[in-house]
Coordinates of C-alpha atoms and ligand atoms in Angstrom, one line a residue:
M17 CA 15.0 -50.9 -17.2
I18 CA 18.4 -48.8 -17.8
S19 CA 18.8 -45.4 -16.6
F20 CA 21.5 -43.5 -18.4
L21 CA 21.0 -40.1 -17.2
P22 CA 21.4 -39.0 -13.5
N23 CA 18.9 -36.7 -12.2
P24 CA 20.4 -33.2 -13.1
R25 CA 18.0 -31.3 -10.8
P26 CA 19.1 -30.7 -7.3
V27 CA 17.0 -31.1 -4.4
E28 CA 16.4 -27.9 -2.4
P29 CA 15.6 -29.0 1.3
R30 CA 15.0 -25.5 2.4
L31 CA 11.7 -25.3 0.4
A32 CA 10.4 -28.4 2.7
P33 CA 11.8 -27.8 6.0
Q34 CA 9.1 -29.5 8.1
Y35 CA 8.9 -32.6 5.6
H36 CA 12.7 -33.0 6.1
A37 CA 12.6 -32.5 9.7
Y38 CA 10.0 -35.1 10.1
L39 CA 12.3 -37.5 7.8
G40 CA 15.0 -36.8 10.2
S41 CA 13.2 -37.9 13.2
H42 CA 11.2 -40.6 11.6
P43 CA 13.4 -41.9 8.6
P44 CA 11.5 -43.8 5.9
V45 CA 11.2 -47.7 6.7
A46 CA 9.7 -50.3 4.6
D47 CA 6.6 -50.7 6.8
E48 CA 6.1 -47.0 7.8
P49 CA 3.6 -45.6 9.8
R50 CA 2.5 -42.0 10.1
T51 CA 2.1 -41.1 6.3
Q52 CA -0.6 -38.7 7.6
E53 CA 2.0 -36.6 9.5
R54 CA 4.4 -36.8 6.5
A55 CA 1.6 -35.6 4.1
T56 CA 0.5 -32.6 6.7
A57 CA 4.2 -31.8 6.9
L58 CA 4.7 -31.6 3.3
L59 CA 1.3 -29.4 2.8
A60 CA 2.5 -27.3 5.6
D61 CA 5.8 -26.6 3.7
A62 CA 3.7 -26.0 0.4
V63 CA 1.6 -23.3 2.3
Q64 CA 4.8 -21.8 3.5
W65 CA 6.3 -21.4 0.1
R66 CA 3.1 -20.7 -1.7
A67 CA 3.2 -23.6 -4.1
S68 CA 0.5 -24.0 -6.2
D69 CA 1.0 -27.6 -7.0
V70 CA 2.6 -30.4 -5.6
H71 CA 3.9 -33.5 -7.5
I72 CA 4.8 -36.6 -6.4
E73 CA 6.9 -38.4 -9.2
P74 CA 8.3 -42.0 -8.7
A75 CA 11.5 -43.0 -10.8
S76 CA 13.1 -46.3 -11.0
E77 CA 14.3 -46.3 -7.2
Q78 CA 13.6 -42.9 -5.6
T79 CA 10.5 -40.6 -5.7
R80 CA 11.0 -37.0 -6.4
I81 CA 8.6 -34.5 -4.5
R82 CA 8.1 -31.3 -6.4
F83 CA 6.5 -28.0 -5.8
R84 CA 5.4 -25.4 -8.3
I85 CA 6.3 -21.9 -6.9
D86 CA 5.4 -18.8 -8.8
G87 CA 5.1 -21.2 -11.9
V88 CA 8.4 -23.0 -11.6
L89 CA 8.8 -26.5 -10.5
H90 CA 11.5 -27.1 -7.6
D91 CA 12.5 -30.5 -6.4
V92 CA 12.1 -30.3 -2.5
A93 CA 12.8 -34.0 -1.4
E94 CA 13.7 -37.5 -2.7
V95 CA 12.5 -40.5 -0.7
P96 CA 12.8 -44.4 -1.5
N97 CA 9.9 -45.5 -3.9
F98 CA 7.8 -47.2 -1.0
S99 CA 7.7 -44.1 1.0
G100 CA 6.6 -41.9 -2.2
H101 CA 4.1 -44.8 -2.8
R102 CA 2.5 -44.3 0.6
L103 CA 2.0 -40.7 0.4
V104 CA 0.3 -41.1 -3.2
A105 CA -1.9 -43.7 -1.6
Y106 CA -2.9 -41.5 1.2
F107 CA -3.6 -38.4 -1.0
K108 CA -5.7 -40.8 -3.3
I109 CA -7.9 -41.8 -0.2
Q110 CA -8.2 -38.3 0.8
S111 CA -9.4 -37.2 -2.5
Q112 CA -11.8 -40.1 -2.7
I113 CA -10.2 -41.5 -5.8
N114 CA -10.6 -45.3 -6.1
A115 CA -7.6 -46.9 -4.4
T116 CA -7.7 -49.9 -6.8
A117 CA -7.9 -47.8 -9.8
I118 CA -4.1 -47.9 -10.9
A119 CA -4.1 -48.4 -14.6
T120 CA -6.0 -45.1 -15.7
P121 CA -5.9 -41.4 -14.9
E122 CA -8.2 -40.5 -12.2
H123 CA -9.4 -37.2 -10.6
G124 CA -10.5 -36.2 -7.3
H125 CA -10.5 -33.5 -4.7
C126 CA -11.0 -32.8 -0.8
R127 CA -10.2 -30.1 1.7
M128 CA -7.4 -30.2 4.2
A129 CA -6.2 -28.0 6.9
A130 CA -2.3 -27.4 6.9
G131 CA -0.1 -24.5 7.4
G132 CA -2.7 -22.4 9.5
T133 CA -5.1 -22.4 6.6
V134 CA -7.7 -24.5 4.9
L135 CA -6.6 -26.1 1.3
E136 CA -8.7 -27.3 -1.3
L137 CA -6.8 -30.1 -3.1
R138 CA -7.5 -30.8 -6.9
T139 CA -5.9 -34.3 -7.4
T140 CA -4.8 -36.2 -10.4
V141 CA -3.3 -39.6 -10.4
A142 CA -1.8 -41.1 -13.6
P143 CA 0.0 -44.3 -14.0
T144 CA 3.6 -44.0 -15.2
V145 CA 6.3 -47.2 -16.1
N146 CA 7.5 -46.6 -12.5
G147 CA 4.3 -46.5 -10.5
E148 CA 1.6 -44.1 -10.1
M149 CA 2.5 -40.2 -10.0
I150 CA 0.2 -37.6 -8.5
G151 CA -0.4 -34.0 -9.1
I152 CA -2.1 -31.9 -6.7
R153 CA -3.4 -28.3 -7.3
L154 CA -3.7 -26.3 -4.1
L155 CA -6.0 -23.5 -3.7
D156 CA -5.6 -21.6 -0.4
T157 CA -9.2 -21.0 0.6
Q158 CA -8.3 -18.3 3.2
R159 CA -5.9 -16.4 1.1
P160 CA -6.7 -12.7 1.0
L161 CA -7.6 -11.3 -2.1
L162 CA -5.2 -9.0 -4.1
R163 CA -5.8 -5.5 -4.2
L164 CA -5.4 -3.3 -7.3
D165 CA -2.6 -1.6 -5.6
D166 CA -0.9 -5.0 -5.1
L167 CA -1.0 -6.2 -8.8
G168 CA 2.0 -4.1 -9.9
M169 CA 0.1 -1.8 -12.0
K170 CA 1.3 1.6 -12.7
E171 CA -0.5 4.2 -10.9
E172 CA -2.1 5.9 -14.3
D173 CA -3.3 2.6 -15.5
Q174 CA -4.7 1.9 -12.3
R175 CA -6.5 5.4 -12.5
H176 CA -8.0 4.4 -15.9
L177 CA -9.6 1.2 -14.4
R178 CA -11.2 3.0 -11.3
T179 CA -12.5 5.8 -13.8
W180 CA -13.9 3.0 -15.9
L181 CA -15.5 1.2 -12.8
E182 CA -17.1 4.8 -11.8
G183 CA -18.4 5.3 -15.4
M184 CA -20.3 2.1 -15.5
Q185 CA -20.4 1.4 -19.0
G186 CA -19.5 -1.2 -21.7
M187 CA -17.1 -4.1 -21.3
L188 CA -13.5 -4.4 -19.5
L189 CA -11.5 -7.6 -20.7
V190 CA -8.4 -8.8 -19.1
C191 CA -6.4 -10.6 -21.6
G192 CA -3.4 -13.1 -21.8
P193 CA -2.8 -16.8 -22.1
V194 CA -3.5 -19.4 -19.3
G195 CA -1.9 -18.6 -15.9
T196 CA -0.9 -14.9 -16.2
G197 CA -3.1 -13.9 -13.3
K198 CA -5.9 -12.6 -15.3
T199 CA -8.4 -14.1 -12.5
S200 CA -6.5 -12.4 -9.6
T201 CA -7.1 -8.9 -11.5
L202 CA -10.7 -9.4 -11.9
Y203 CA -10.9 -10.2 -8.1
A204 CA -8.9 -7.2 -7.5
L205 CA -11.6 -5.1 -9.6
L206 CA -14.5 -6.7 -7.7
H207 CA -12.8 -5.8 -4.5
E208 CA -13.0 -2.1 -5.8
L209 CA -16.7 -2.5 -6.4
Q210 CA -17.5 -4.1 -3.2
K211 CA -16.8 -0.7 -1.5
E212 CA -19.9 0.6 -3.4
P213 CA -23.5 -0.1 -2.9
R214 CA -24.0 -1.8 -6.0
S215 CA -25.5 -5.1 -7.2
I216 CA -22.6 -7.6 -8.6
V217 CA -23.4 -10.9 -10.2
T218 CA -20.5 -13.3 -11.5
V219 CA -20.6 -16.4 -13.4
E220 CA -17.5 -18.7 -12.7
D221 CA -16.2 -22.0 -13.3
P222 CA -15.2 -22.7 -10.8
V223 CA -16.0 -20.0 -7.9
E224 CA -12.5 -19.5 -6.8
C225 CA -13.0 -17.4 -3.8
N226 CA -16.3 -16.6 -2.2
L227 CA -17.0 -12.9 -1.7
D228 CA -19.6 -11.3 0.7
G229 CA -22.1 -9.0 -0.9
I230 CA -21.5 -10.4 -4.3
T231 CA -24.0 -13.0 -5.9
Q232 CA -21.7 -15.9 -7.4
I233 CA -23.2 -18.3 -9.9
E234 CA -21.2 -21.4 -10.3
V235 CA -21.0 -23.3 -13.8
H236 CA -22.0 -27.2 -13.0
V237 CA -22.6 -29.0 -16.3
K238 CA -23.8 -32.3 -14.4
R239 CA -26.6 -30.3 -12.8
G240 CA -27.4 -28.4 -16.2
M241 CA -26.0 -25.0 -15.1
T242 CA -23.9 -24.8 -18.5
F243 CA -21.8 -21.5 -18.9
P244 CA -24.4 -20.0 -21.4
E245 CA -27.3 -21.1 -18.9
A246 CA -25.7 -19.5 -16.1
M247 CA -25.0 -16.1 -18.0
R248 CA -28.7 -16.0 -19.1
A249 CA -29.6 -16.4 -15.4
M250 CA -27.2 -13.7 -14.5
L251 CA -28.8 -11.5 -17.2
R252 CA -32.2 -12.0 -15.7
L253 CA -30.9 -10.7 -12.4
D254 CA -30.2 -7.5 -14.0
P255 CA -27.3 -6.3 -12.0
D256 CA -25.4 -3.1 -12.1
Y257 CA -22.0 -5.1 -12.8
L258 CA -21.4 -8.6 -14.6
L259 CA -18.5 -10.5 -14.0
V260 CA -18.0 -13.6 -16.4
G261 CA -14.9 -15.6 -15.4
E262 CA -14.0 -16.1 -19.0
I263 CA -15.6 -15.6 -22.5
R264 CA -14.4 -18.9 -24.1
D265 CA -16.7 -19.7 -27.2
S266 CA -19.2 -18.1 -29.6
E267 CA -22.1 -18.3 -27.2
S268 CA -20.6 -16.6 -24.3
A269 CA -19.1 -14.1 -26.4
H270 CA -22.5 -13.5 -27.7
V271 CA -24.3 -13.2 -24.4
A272 CA -21.3 -10.8 -23.1
I273 CA -21.7 -8.5 -26.0
T274 CA -25.5 -8.4 -25.7
A275 CA -25.4 -7.5 -22.1
A276 CA -22.7 -4.9 -22.6
G277 CA -24.6 -3.2 -25.7
S278 CA -27.6 -2.8 -23.6
G279 CA -26.1 -0.8 -21.3
Q280 CA -24.7 -3.3 -18.6
T281 CA -21.3 -3.4 -17.4
L282 CA -19.6 -6.5 -17.9
L283 CA -15.9 -7.6 -16.7
S284 CA -14.4 -10.6 -18.1
T285 CA -11.2 -12.5 -19.2
L286 CA -10.4 -13.5 -22.8
H287 CA -7.8 -15.5 -24.4
A288 CA -5.8 -12.9 -26.5
R289 CA -2.3 -12.4 -27.2
D290 CA -2.3 -8.8 -26.4
A291 CA -4.8 -5.9 -25.7
V292 CA -5.7 -5.2 -29.1
G293 CA -5.7 -8.9 -30.0
A294 CA -9.2 -8.9 -28.0
V295 CA -10.8 -7.7 -31.2
T296 CA -9.4 -10.4 -33.4
T297 CA -10.5 -12.9 -30.7
L298 CA -14.3 -11.5 -30.3
R299 CA -14.1 -11.5 -34.2
N300 CA -13.0 -15.2 -34.3
Y301 CA -15.9 -16.1 -31.9
G302 CA -18.3 -14.7 -34.6
L303 CA -19.2 -11.1 -33.3
Q304 CA -19.6 -8.4 -35.9
L305 CA -17.2 -5.3 -35.9
W306 CA -20.0 -3.1 -34.9
E307 CA -20.9 -5.1 -32.1
V308 CA -17.3 -5.2 -30.9
A309 CA -16.6 -1.5 -31.4
A310 CA -19.6 -0.6 -29.5
A311 CA -19.2 -2.6 -26.5
I312 CA -15.5 -2.7 -25.5
E313 CA -14.3 0.1 -23.4
L314 CA -11.0 -1.2 -21.9
C315 CA -8.6 -4.1 -22.6
V316 CA -5.9 -5.0 -20.0
S317 CA -3.3 -7.4 -21.3
Q318 CA -1.0 -9.2 -18.8
R319 CA 1.7 -11.5 -17.8
L320 CA 3.5 -12.6 -14.7
V321 CA 7.0 -12.5 -14.0
R322 CA 8.9 -13.7 -10.7
R323 CA 9.8 -10.8 -8.2
L324 CA 13.4 -10.8 -7.3
C325 CA 14.2 -11.6 -3.7
T326 CA 15.1 -8.5 -2.0
K327 CA 17.6 -10.3 0.4
C328 CA 19.7 -11.7 -2.2
R329 CA 19.4 -9.6 -5.4
S330 CA 22.0 -7.5 -6.6
G331 CA 22.6 -5.2 -9.6
G332 CA 25.8 -5.4 -11.9
P333 CA 27.1 -4.1 -15.3
P334 CA 25.4 -6.5 -18.1
G335 CA 27.6 -8.9 -19.8
D336 CA 28.2 -9.2 -23.3
E337 CA 25.0 -11.3 -24.1
A338 CA 23.0 -8.9 -22.2
A339 CA 24.4 -5.8 -23.9
H340 CA 23.7 -7.7 -27.4
W341 CA 20.1 -8.6 -26.4
Y342 CA 19.3 -4.9 -25.5
G343 CA 21.3 -3.8 -28.9
E344 CA 18.9 -6.1 -31.0
L345 CA 15.9 -4.5 -29.6
G346 CA 17.3 -1.1 -30.4
L347 CA 17.3 -0.1 -26.7
P348 CA 20.1 1.6 -24.8
V349 CA 22.1 -0.7 -22.7
P350 CA 21.5 0.1 -19.0
E351 CA 24.3 0.6 -16.5
Q352 CA 23.3 -2.4 -14.4
I353 CA 20.8 -5.1 -14.5
F354 CA 19.6 -7.5 -11.8
S355 CA 20.0 -11.2 -10.7
S356 CA 19.9 -13.0 -7.6
V357 CA 21.6 -15.9 -6.2
G358 CA 19.4 -17.4 -3.8
C359 CA 19.2 -17.4 0.1
D360 CA 17.4 -18.7 3.1
A361 CA 14.7 -16.1 2.7
C362 CA 13.7 -17.1 -0.8
G363 CA 14.7 -21.1 -0.3
G364 CA 17.5 -20.7 -2.5
T365 CA 15.2 -19.9 -5.6
G366 CA 16.2 -16.2 -5.8
Y367 CA 12.4 -15.0 -6.2
Q368 CA 9.4 -14.4 -4.0
G369 CA 6.4 -14.1 -5.3
R370 CA 5.2 -12.7 -8.6
L371 CA 4.5 -9.3 -10.2
G372 CA 2.1 -8.3 -13.0
I373 CA 3.2 -6.9 -16.2
F374 CA 0.4 -4.9 -17.7
E375 CA -0.6 -3.1 -21.1
V376 CA -3.7 -1.0 -20.8
W377 CA -5.7 0.1 -24.1
R378 CA -8.4 2.6 -23.6
I379 CA -10.5 2.6 -26.6
D380 CA -11.1 6.0 -27.8
A381 CA -13.5 7.3 -30.5
E382 CA -10.8 7.1 -33.2
A383 CA -10.2 3.4 -32.2
R384 CA -13.7 2.5 -32.5
E385 CA -13.8 4.1 -36.0
M386 CA -10.9 1.8 -36.7
I387 CA -12.3 -1.2 -35.3
L388 CA -15.5 -0.6 -37.4
R389 CA -13.4 0.0 -40.6
G390 CA -11.7 -3.3 -40.1
A391 CA -8.3 -1.9 -38.9
D392 CA -5.9 -4.8 -38.0
D393 CA -3.9 -5.4 -35.0
L394 CA -0.9 -3.4 -36.2
Q395 CA -2.9 -0.2 -37.2
L396 CA -4.7 -0.7 -33.7
T397 CA -1.4 -1.1 -31.9
R398 CA 0.2 2.0 -33.5
H399 CA -2.9 4.2 -32.6
A400 CA -3.1 2.7 -29.1
M401 CA 0.7 3.5 -28.5
A402 CA 0.4 7.1 -29.9
Q403 CA -2.2 7.5 -27.5
G404 CA -0.1 6.5 -24.6
M405 CA -0.3 2.8 -24.2
Q406 CA 2.8 1.4 -22.8
P407 CA 3.4 -2.1 -24.5
L408 CA 3.8 -5.2 -22.1
L409 CA 7.6 -5.4 -22.9
S410 CA 8.1 -1.8 -22.0
D411 CA 6.5 -2.5 -18.6
A412 CA 8.5 -5.4 -18.0
L413 CA 11.8 -3.4 -18.9
A414 CA 10.9 -0.7 -16.5
K415 CA 10.3 -3.1 -13.7
A416 CA 13.7 -4.9 -14.7
S417 CA 15.4 -1.5 -14.4
A418 CA 13.9 -0.9 -10.9
G419 CA 15.4 -4.1 -10.0
L420 CA 11.7 -5.6 -9.2
T421 CA 12.6 -8.5 -11.5
S422 CA 15.8 -9.9 -13.3
F423 CA 17.0 -9.7 -16.6
A424 CA 16.4 -13.6 -17.1
E425 CA 12.6 -13.1 -16.4
V426 CA 12.4 -10.3 -18.8
R427 CA 14.0 -12.3 -21.7
I428 CA 11.8 -15.1 -21.1
L429 CA 8.7 -12.7 -21.1
A430 CA 10.0 -11.1 -24.4
A431 CA 10.6 -14.2 -26.3
E432 CA 7.2 -15.1 -25.5
V433 CA 5.7 -11.6 -26.3
R434 CA 7.4 -11.2 -29.5
R435 CA 6.7 -14.7 -30.6
T436 CA 3.0 -14.0 -30.1
T437 CA 3.0 -10.4 -31.3
G438 CA 5.1 -10.8 -34.3
G439 CA 8.0 -8.8 -33.1
L440 CA 5.6 -5.7 -32.5
A441 CA 6.1 -6.0 -28.7
L442 CA 8.0 -2.7 -28.2
R443 CA 7.6 -0.3 -31.1
P444 CA 4.5 0.0 -33.6
Ligands
LIG528 ZN1 17.0 -14.8 -1.7

């Protein structure tokens, strides 16, 4: 096979210090022992940098090891294919994947101790032209839950959420695409509820975090516990609060709306492009306008941006391109915009963790009337903003002005938000 392109991505050894230290003291050899030590060092590095995934990808001669950190893949090491192959084989065995199955994609899981915590590994192996590649999703089972204060939500919006939780009625929905932190927000709300002597039942697929004092039901299709079945079980328990991991189809939408319409308090996530988009999504699941209007109380739309490393960030006057970008949106050009160059503290990435970007829509009496009359997204957005809802992009720009995130991150978010909301992102 002819390779025309050199791999353009540089390896960042600062993101895998323990693995590289191990390679230094035990260089890869054809018949290498101690694969377990190599794997453990790699996982410890992944824990240190809060990686959500580890990829081991063979090319023609070298195998690249990558971490996904804050949603972005970084190349952290490159080793000879024989060494990479041993790592793949090791993780396959640990994850109880048939070691001889190399022609088809396989899935497995296991728990491993590394970096001072216990990781749940969800492993996928796929055949490639250069050999097997492996993708490992890492869940830190001992990671502390985020609190409402930690999410990056404005105090005023946090107050709306807390007020709703105290009021105990209707439905709160956290909306956004996959991987935007919706579940973390739900767990943060559960944490608020744990303080009160109230009964809470959840239906999750899977349960990502065990919580004391809360009844958690896990979906298990093979054992007959389907999502709708689990939701019916949840309703029979008649709790004060119901949490549904995700409203994902017509059946779960109907069960959720029935619960919320009959005086129970329900929290869930929904795949909707923005806060008012929840109405459209629920209608697409076959719910009637009056059902939606009666049940929804609060819709939170959210995204994630990377948080600038405070050690290497710097502000400076915007260049022509940035000034043009602000001008196109009809916004005043800020005096300075922030970026970062990467340092030891952030492993050269320029970022440390992520930050939520939020839009919180409180459904008032007039909005309910509008939903009943079949108002479209544009009309609902105009009304919501007239009532004080700050759209996603405004929240992102405010956080960029404060130096919490970079201009580059806001541009990425803006492109996505404007695409999905048809340019409605900033002004109705
Ligand atoms: Zn830095």
